[in-house]
PDB file of C-alpha atoms and ligand atoms in Angstrom:
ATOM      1  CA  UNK A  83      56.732  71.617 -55.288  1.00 62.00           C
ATOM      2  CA  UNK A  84      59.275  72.113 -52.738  1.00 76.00           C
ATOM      3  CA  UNK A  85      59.970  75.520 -53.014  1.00 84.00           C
ATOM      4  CA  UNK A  86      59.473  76.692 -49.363  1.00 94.00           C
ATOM      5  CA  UNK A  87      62.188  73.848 -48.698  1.00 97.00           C
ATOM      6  CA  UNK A  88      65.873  75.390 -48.560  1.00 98.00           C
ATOM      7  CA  UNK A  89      69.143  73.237 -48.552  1.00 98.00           C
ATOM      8  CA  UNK A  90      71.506  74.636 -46.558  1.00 98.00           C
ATOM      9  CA  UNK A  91      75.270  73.050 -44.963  1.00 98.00           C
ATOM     10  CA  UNK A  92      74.409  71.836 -41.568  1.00 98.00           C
ATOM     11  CA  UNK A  93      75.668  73.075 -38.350  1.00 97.00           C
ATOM     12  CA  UNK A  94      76.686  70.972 -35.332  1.00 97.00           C
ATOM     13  CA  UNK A  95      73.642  72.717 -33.634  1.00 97.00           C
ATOM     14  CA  UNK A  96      71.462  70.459 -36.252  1.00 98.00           C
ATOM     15  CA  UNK A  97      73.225  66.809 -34.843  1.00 98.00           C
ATOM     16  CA  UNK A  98      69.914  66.457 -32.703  1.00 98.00           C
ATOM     17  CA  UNK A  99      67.879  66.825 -35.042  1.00 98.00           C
ATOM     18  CA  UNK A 100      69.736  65.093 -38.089  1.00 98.00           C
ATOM     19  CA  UNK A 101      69.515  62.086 -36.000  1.00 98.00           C
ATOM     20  CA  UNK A 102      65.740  62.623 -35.009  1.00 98.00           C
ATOM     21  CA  UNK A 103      65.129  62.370 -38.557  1.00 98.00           C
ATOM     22  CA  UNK A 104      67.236  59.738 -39.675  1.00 98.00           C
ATOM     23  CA  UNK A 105      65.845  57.597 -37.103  1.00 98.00           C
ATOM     24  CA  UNK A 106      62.129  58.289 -38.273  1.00 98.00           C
ATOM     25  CA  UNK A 107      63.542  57.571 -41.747  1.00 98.00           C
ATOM     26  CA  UNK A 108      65.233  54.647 -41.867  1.00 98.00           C
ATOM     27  CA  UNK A 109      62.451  52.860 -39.517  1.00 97.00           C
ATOM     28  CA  UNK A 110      60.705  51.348 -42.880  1.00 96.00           C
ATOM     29  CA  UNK A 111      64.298  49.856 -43.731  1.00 96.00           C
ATOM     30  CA  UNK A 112      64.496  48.745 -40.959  1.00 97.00           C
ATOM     31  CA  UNK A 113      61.311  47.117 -41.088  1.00 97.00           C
ATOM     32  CA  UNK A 114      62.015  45.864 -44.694  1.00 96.00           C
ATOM     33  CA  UNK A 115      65.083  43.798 -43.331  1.00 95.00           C
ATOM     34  CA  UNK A 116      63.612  43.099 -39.964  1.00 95.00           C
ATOM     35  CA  UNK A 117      67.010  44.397 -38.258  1.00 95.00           C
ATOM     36  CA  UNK A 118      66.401  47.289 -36.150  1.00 96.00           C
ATOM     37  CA  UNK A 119      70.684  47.707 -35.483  1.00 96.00           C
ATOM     38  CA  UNK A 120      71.001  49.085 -39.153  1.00 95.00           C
ATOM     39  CA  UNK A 121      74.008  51.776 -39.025  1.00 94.00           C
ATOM     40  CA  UNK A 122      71.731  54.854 -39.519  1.00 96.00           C
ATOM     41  CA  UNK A 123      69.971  54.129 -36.512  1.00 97.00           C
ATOM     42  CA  UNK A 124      72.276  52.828 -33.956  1.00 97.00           C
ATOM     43  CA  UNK A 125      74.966  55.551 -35.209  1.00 97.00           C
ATOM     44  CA  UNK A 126      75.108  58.101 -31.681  1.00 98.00           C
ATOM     45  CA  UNK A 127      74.701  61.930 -31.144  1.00 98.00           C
ATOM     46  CA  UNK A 128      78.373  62.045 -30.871  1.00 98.00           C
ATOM     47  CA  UNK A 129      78.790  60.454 -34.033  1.00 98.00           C
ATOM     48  CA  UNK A 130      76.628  62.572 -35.866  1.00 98.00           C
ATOM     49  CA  UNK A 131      77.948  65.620 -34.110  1.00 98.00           C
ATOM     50  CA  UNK A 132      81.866  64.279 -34.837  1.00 97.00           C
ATOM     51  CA  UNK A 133      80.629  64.149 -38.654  1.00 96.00           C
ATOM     52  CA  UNK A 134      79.460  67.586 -38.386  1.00 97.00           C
ATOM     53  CA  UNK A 135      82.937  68.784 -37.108  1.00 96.00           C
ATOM     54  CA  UNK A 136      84.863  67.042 -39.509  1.00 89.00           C
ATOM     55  CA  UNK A 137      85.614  67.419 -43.227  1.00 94.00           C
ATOM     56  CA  UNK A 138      82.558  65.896 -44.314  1.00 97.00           C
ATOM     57  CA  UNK A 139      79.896  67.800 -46.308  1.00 98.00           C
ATOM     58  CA  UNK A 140      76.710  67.505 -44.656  1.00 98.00           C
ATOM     59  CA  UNK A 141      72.900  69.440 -46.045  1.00 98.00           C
ATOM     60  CA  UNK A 142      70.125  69.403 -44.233  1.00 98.00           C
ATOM     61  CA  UNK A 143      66.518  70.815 -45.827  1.00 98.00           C
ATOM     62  CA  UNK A 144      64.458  73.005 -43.689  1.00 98.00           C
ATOM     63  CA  UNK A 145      61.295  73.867 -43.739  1.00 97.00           C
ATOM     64  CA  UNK A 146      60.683  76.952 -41.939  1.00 95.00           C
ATOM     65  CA  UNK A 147      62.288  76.434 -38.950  1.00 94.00           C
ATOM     66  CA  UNK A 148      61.691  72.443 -39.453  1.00 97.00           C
ATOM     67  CA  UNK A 149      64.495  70.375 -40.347  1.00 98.00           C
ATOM     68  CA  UNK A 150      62.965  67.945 -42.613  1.00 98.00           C
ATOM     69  CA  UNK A 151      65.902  65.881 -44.110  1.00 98.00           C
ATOM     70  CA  UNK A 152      69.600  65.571 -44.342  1.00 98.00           C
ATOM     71  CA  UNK A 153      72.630  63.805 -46.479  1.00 98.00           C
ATOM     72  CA  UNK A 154      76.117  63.422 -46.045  1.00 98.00           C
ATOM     73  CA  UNK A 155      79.495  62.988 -48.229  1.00 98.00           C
ATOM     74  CA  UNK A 156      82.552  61.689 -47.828  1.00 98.00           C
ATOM     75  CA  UNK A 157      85.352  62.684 -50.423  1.00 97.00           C
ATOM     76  CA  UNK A 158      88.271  60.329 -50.209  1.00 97.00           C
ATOM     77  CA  UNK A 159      90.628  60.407 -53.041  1.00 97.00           C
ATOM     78  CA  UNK A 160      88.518  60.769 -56.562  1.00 97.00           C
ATOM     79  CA  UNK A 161      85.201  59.687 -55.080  1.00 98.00           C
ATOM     80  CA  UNK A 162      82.766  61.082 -53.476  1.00 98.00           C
ATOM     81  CA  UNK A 163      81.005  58.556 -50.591  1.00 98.00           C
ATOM     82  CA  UNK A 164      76.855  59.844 -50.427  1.00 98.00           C
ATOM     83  CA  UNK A 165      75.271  58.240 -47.558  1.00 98.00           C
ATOM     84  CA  UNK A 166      72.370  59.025 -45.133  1.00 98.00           C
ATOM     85  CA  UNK A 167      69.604  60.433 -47.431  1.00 98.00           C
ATOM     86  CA  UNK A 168      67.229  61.023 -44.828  1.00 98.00           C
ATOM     87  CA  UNK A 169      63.544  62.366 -45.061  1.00 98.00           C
ATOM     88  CA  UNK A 170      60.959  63.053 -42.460  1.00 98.00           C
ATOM     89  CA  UNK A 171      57.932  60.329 -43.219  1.00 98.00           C
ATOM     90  CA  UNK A 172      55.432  62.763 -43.306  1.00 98.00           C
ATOM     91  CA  UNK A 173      57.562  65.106 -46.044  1.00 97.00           C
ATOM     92  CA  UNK A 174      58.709  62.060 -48.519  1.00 98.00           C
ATOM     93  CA  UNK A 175      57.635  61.897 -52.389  1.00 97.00           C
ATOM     94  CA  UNK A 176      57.581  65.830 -52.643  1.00 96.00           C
ATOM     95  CA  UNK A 177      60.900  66.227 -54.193  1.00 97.00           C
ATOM     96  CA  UNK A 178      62.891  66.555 -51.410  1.00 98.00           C
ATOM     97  CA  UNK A 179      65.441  63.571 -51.255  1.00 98.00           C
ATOM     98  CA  UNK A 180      65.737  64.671 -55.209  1.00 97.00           C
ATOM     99  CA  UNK A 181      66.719  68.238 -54.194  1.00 97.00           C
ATOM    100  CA  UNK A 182      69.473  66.881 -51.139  1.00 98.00           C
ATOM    101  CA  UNK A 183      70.852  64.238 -53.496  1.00 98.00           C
ATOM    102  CA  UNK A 184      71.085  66.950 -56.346  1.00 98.00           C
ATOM    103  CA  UNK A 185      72.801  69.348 -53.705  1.00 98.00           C
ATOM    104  CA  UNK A 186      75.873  67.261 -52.380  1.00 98.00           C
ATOM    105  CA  UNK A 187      76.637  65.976 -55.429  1.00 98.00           C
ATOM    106  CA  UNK A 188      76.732  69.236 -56.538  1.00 97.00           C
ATOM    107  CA  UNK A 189      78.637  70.511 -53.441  1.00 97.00           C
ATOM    108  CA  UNK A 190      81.397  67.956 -54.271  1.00 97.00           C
ATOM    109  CA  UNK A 191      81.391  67.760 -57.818  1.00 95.00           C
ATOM    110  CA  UNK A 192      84.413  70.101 -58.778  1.00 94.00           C
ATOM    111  CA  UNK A 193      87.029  67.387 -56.774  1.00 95.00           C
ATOM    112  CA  UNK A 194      85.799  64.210 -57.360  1.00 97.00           C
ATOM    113  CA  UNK A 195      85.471  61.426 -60.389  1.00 97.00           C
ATOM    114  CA  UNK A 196      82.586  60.001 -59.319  1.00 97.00           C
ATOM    115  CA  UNK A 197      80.049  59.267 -56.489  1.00 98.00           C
ATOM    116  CA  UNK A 198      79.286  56.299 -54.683  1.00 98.00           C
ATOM    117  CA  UNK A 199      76.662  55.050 -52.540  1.00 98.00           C
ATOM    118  CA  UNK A 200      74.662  51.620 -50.938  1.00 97.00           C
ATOM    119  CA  UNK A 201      71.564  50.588 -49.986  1.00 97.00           C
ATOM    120  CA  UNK A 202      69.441  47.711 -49.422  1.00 96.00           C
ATOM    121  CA  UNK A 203      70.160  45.342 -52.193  1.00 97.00           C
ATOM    122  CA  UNK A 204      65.947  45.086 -51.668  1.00 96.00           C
ATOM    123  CA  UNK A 205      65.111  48.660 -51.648  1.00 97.00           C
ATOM    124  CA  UNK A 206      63.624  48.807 -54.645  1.00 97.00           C
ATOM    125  CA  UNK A 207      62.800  52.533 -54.412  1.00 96.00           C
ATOM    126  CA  UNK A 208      65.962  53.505 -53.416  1.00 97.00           C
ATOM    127  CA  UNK A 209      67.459  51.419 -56.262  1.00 98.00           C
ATOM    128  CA  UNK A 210      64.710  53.343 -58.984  1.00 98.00           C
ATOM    129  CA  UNK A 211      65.725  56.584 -56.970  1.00 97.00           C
ATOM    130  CA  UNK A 212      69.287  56.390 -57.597  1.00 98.00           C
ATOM    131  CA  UNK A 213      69.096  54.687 -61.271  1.00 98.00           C
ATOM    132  CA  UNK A 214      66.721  57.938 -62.282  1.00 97.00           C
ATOM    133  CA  UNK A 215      69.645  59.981 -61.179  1.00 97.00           C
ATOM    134  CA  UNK A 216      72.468  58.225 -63.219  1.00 97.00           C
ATOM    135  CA  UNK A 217      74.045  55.652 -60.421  1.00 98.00           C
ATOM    136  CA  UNK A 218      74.492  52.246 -61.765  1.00 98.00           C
ATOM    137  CA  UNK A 219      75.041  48.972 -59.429  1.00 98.00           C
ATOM    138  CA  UNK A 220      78.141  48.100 -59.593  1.00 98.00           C
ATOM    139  CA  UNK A 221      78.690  45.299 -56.835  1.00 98.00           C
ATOM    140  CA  UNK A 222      76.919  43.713 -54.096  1.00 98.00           C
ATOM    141  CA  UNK A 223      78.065  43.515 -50.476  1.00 97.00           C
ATOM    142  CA  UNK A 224      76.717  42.647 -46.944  1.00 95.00           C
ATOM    143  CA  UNK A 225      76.727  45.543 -44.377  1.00 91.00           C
ATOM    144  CA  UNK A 226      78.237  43.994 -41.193  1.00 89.00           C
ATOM    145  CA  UNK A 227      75.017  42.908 -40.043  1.00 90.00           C
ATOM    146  CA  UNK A 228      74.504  40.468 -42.881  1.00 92.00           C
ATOM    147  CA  UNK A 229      72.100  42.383 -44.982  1.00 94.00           C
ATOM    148  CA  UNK A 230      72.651  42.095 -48.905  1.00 96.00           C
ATOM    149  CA  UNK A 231      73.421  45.505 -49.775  1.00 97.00           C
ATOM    150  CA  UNK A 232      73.792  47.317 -53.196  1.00 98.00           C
ATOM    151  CA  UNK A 233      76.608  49.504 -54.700  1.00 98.00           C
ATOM    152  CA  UNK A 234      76.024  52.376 -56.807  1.00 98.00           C
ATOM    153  CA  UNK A 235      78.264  54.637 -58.551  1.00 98.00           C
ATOM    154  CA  UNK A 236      78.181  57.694 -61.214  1.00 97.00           C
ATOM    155  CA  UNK A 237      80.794  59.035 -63.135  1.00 95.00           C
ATOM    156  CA  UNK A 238      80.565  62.945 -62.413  1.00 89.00           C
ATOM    157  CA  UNK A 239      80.471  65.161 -65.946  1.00 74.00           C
ATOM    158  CA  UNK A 240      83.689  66.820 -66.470  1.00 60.00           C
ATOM    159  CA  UNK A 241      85.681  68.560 -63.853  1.00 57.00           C
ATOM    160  CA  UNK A 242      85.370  72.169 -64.273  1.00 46.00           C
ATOM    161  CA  UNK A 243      89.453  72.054 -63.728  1.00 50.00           C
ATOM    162  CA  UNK A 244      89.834  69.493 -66.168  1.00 47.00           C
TER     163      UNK A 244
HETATM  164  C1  COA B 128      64.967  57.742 -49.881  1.00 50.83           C
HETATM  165  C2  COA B 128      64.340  59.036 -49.391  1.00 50.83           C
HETATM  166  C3  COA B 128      65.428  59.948 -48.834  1.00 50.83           C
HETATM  167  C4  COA B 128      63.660  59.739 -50.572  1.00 50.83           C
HETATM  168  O1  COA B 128      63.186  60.994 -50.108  1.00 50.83           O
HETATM  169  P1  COA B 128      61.901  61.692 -50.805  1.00 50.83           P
HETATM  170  O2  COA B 128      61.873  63.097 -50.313  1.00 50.83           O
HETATM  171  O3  COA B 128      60.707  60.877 -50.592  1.00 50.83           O
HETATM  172  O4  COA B 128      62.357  61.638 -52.321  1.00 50.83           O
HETATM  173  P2  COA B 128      61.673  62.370 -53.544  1.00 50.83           P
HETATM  174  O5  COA B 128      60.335  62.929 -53.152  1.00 50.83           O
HETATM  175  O6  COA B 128      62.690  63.302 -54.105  1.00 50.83           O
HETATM  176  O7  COA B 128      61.411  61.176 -54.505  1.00 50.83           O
HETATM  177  C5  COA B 128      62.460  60.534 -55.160  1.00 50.83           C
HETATM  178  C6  COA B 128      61.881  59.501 -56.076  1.00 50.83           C
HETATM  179  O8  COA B 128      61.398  58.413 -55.289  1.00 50.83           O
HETATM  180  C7  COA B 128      60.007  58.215 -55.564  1.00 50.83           C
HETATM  181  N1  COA B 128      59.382  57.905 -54.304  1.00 50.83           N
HETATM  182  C8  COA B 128      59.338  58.676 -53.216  1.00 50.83           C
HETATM  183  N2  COA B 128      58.682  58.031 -52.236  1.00 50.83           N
HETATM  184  C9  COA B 128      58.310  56.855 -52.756  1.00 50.83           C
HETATM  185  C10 COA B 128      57.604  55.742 -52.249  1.00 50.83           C
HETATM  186  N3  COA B 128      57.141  55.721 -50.990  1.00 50.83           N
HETATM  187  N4  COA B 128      57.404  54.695 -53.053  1.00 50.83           N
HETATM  188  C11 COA B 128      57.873  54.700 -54.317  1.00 50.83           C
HETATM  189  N5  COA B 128      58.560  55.718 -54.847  1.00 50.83           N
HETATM  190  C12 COA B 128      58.763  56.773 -54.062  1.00 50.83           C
HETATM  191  C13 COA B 128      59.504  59.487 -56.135  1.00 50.83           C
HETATM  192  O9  COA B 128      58.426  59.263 -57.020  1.00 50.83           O
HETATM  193  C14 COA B 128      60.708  60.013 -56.864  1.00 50.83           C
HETATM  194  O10 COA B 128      60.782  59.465 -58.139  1.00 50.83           O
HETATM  195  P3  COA B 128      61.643  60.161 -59.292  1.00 50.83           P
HETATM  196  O11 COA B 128      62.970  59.503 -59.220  1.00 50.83           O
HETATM  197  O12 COA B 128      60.888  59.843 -60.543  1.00 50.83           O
HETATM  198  O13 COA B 128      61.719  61.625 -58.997  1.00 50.83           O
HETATM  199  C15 COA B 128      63.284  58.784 -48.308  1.00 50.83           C
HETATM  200  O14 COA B 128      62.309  57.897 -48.816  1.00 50.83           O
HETATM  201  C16 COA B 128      63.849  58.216 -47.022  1.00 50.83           C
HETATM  202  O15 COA B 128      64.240  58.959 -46.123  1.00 50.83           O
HETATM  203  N6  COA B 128      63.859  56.874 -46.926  1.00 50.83           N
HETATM  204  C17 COA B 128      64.327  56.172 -45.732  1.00 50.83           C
HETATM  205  C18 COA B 128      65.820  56.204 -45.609  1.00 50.83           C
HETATM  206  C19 COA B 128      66.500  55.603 -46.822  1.00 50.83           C
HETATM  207  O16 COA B 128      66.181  54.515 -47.262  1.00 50.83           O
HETATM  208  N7  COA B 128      67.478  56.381 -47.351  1.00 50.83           N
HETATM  209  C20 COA B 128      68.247  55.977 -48.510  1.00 50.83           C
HETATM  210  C21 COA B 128      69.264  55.013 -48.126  1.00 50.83           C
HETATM  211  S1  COA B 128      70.377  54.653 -49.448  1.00 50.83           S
END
C-alpha cells in the first residue's frame, strides 16, 4: 500500500519541511484539546534543525521527492524516547505512521530495553495505534500545558548482544 513510500534518516536539509508537516499534523490535536501551544507545534526551525544535528535518530518518509512524514528517538540509558510521529493529512491511514513507527524502533532496537512514548491521554487513535503495536500505558501525566497525557512503553524482544 505504501510501497512508493521510502524511510530514510533525515538530513538537516529536511528541518523545513519536518516542521511543515508536523505542524499540518498535529493541527487535529490541537483541535482535540483546544490548545494550539502544544510542543509539536510551537517547537522552532532551530529546534528541529538542533535535533537533526544531534544524536537523535530522526526518519522521515518520502514520497517522490515529497516528504510526507517524520519521527524521532531519543536513546537515554536503556530506553528508547519515540516522539513526533508526524503524517501529512492528506497521506494518513495508508500505512505510513505504521512503517515510521516500525523503522525507529527498529533503528534503535539493538541498544535499548524498551521504548517509550506519550500522547493525548484522549487520543483514542493514537492510543489503538500504539496498543496494536505492543505499547502498554503505563502512567498518566500532564504536558506543561495542563493536558492529561498518556505513557506508553514496550519491552523490546531480546537484544541481539544479549
Ligand atoms: C498518528 C499518525 C502519525 C498516524 O499516521 P498514519 O499514516 O495515518 O498511520 P497508519 O496509516 O499507519 O495507521 C495506523 C493505524 O491507525 C489507524 N488510523 C489511521 N488514521 C486513522 C483515523 N483517522 N481514525 C482512526 N484510525 C486511524 C489505521 O487504521 C491503522 O490501524 P492499525 O493499527 O490497525 O494498522 C497520524 O495520524 C498523525 O500524524 N497524527 C497527528 C499527529 C499525532 O497525533 N501524532 C502522534 C502523537 S503521539
Amino acid at each position: 500500500m505504501t510501497d512508493d513510500v521510502t524511510v530514510v534518516p533525515a538530513v538537516v536539509a529536511d528541518a523545513g519541511e519536518i516542521l511543515t508537516v508536523q505542524r499540518a499534523a498535529y493541527l487535529v490535536e490541537a483541535q482535540r484539546y483546544r490548545d494550539v501551544f502544544l510542543p509539536p507545534l510551537t517547537e522552532t526551525l532551530d529546534e528541529v534543525r538542533a535535533a537533526l544535528s544531534g544524536p537523535v535518530v530522526v526518519l522521515v518518509a518520502r514520497h517522490g521527492a515529497r516528504l510526507v512524514g517524520s519521527v524521532r528517538a531519543r536513546v537515554d540509558g536503556d530506553t528508547a524516547h519515540v516522539g513526533r510521529l508526524s503524517v501529512a493529512p492528506d497521506q494518513q491511514g495508508r500505512g505510513i505512521g505504521g512503517r515510521l513507527l516500525a523503522a525507529v524502533e527498529q533503528a534503535c532496537a539493538d541498544r535499548v530495553a524498551r521504548f517509550a512514548l506519550f500522547t493525548g491521554a484522549r487520543s483514542a487513535e493514537n492510543l489503538g495505534l500504539y496498543a496494536r503495536r505492543g505499547y502498554l500505558v503505563v502512567a498518566h501525566r500532564s504536558d506543561e500545558n495542563g493536558n492529561r497525557l498518556a505513557v506508553l512503553e514496550k519491552v523490546t524482544p531480546a537484544r541481539s548482544d544479549a
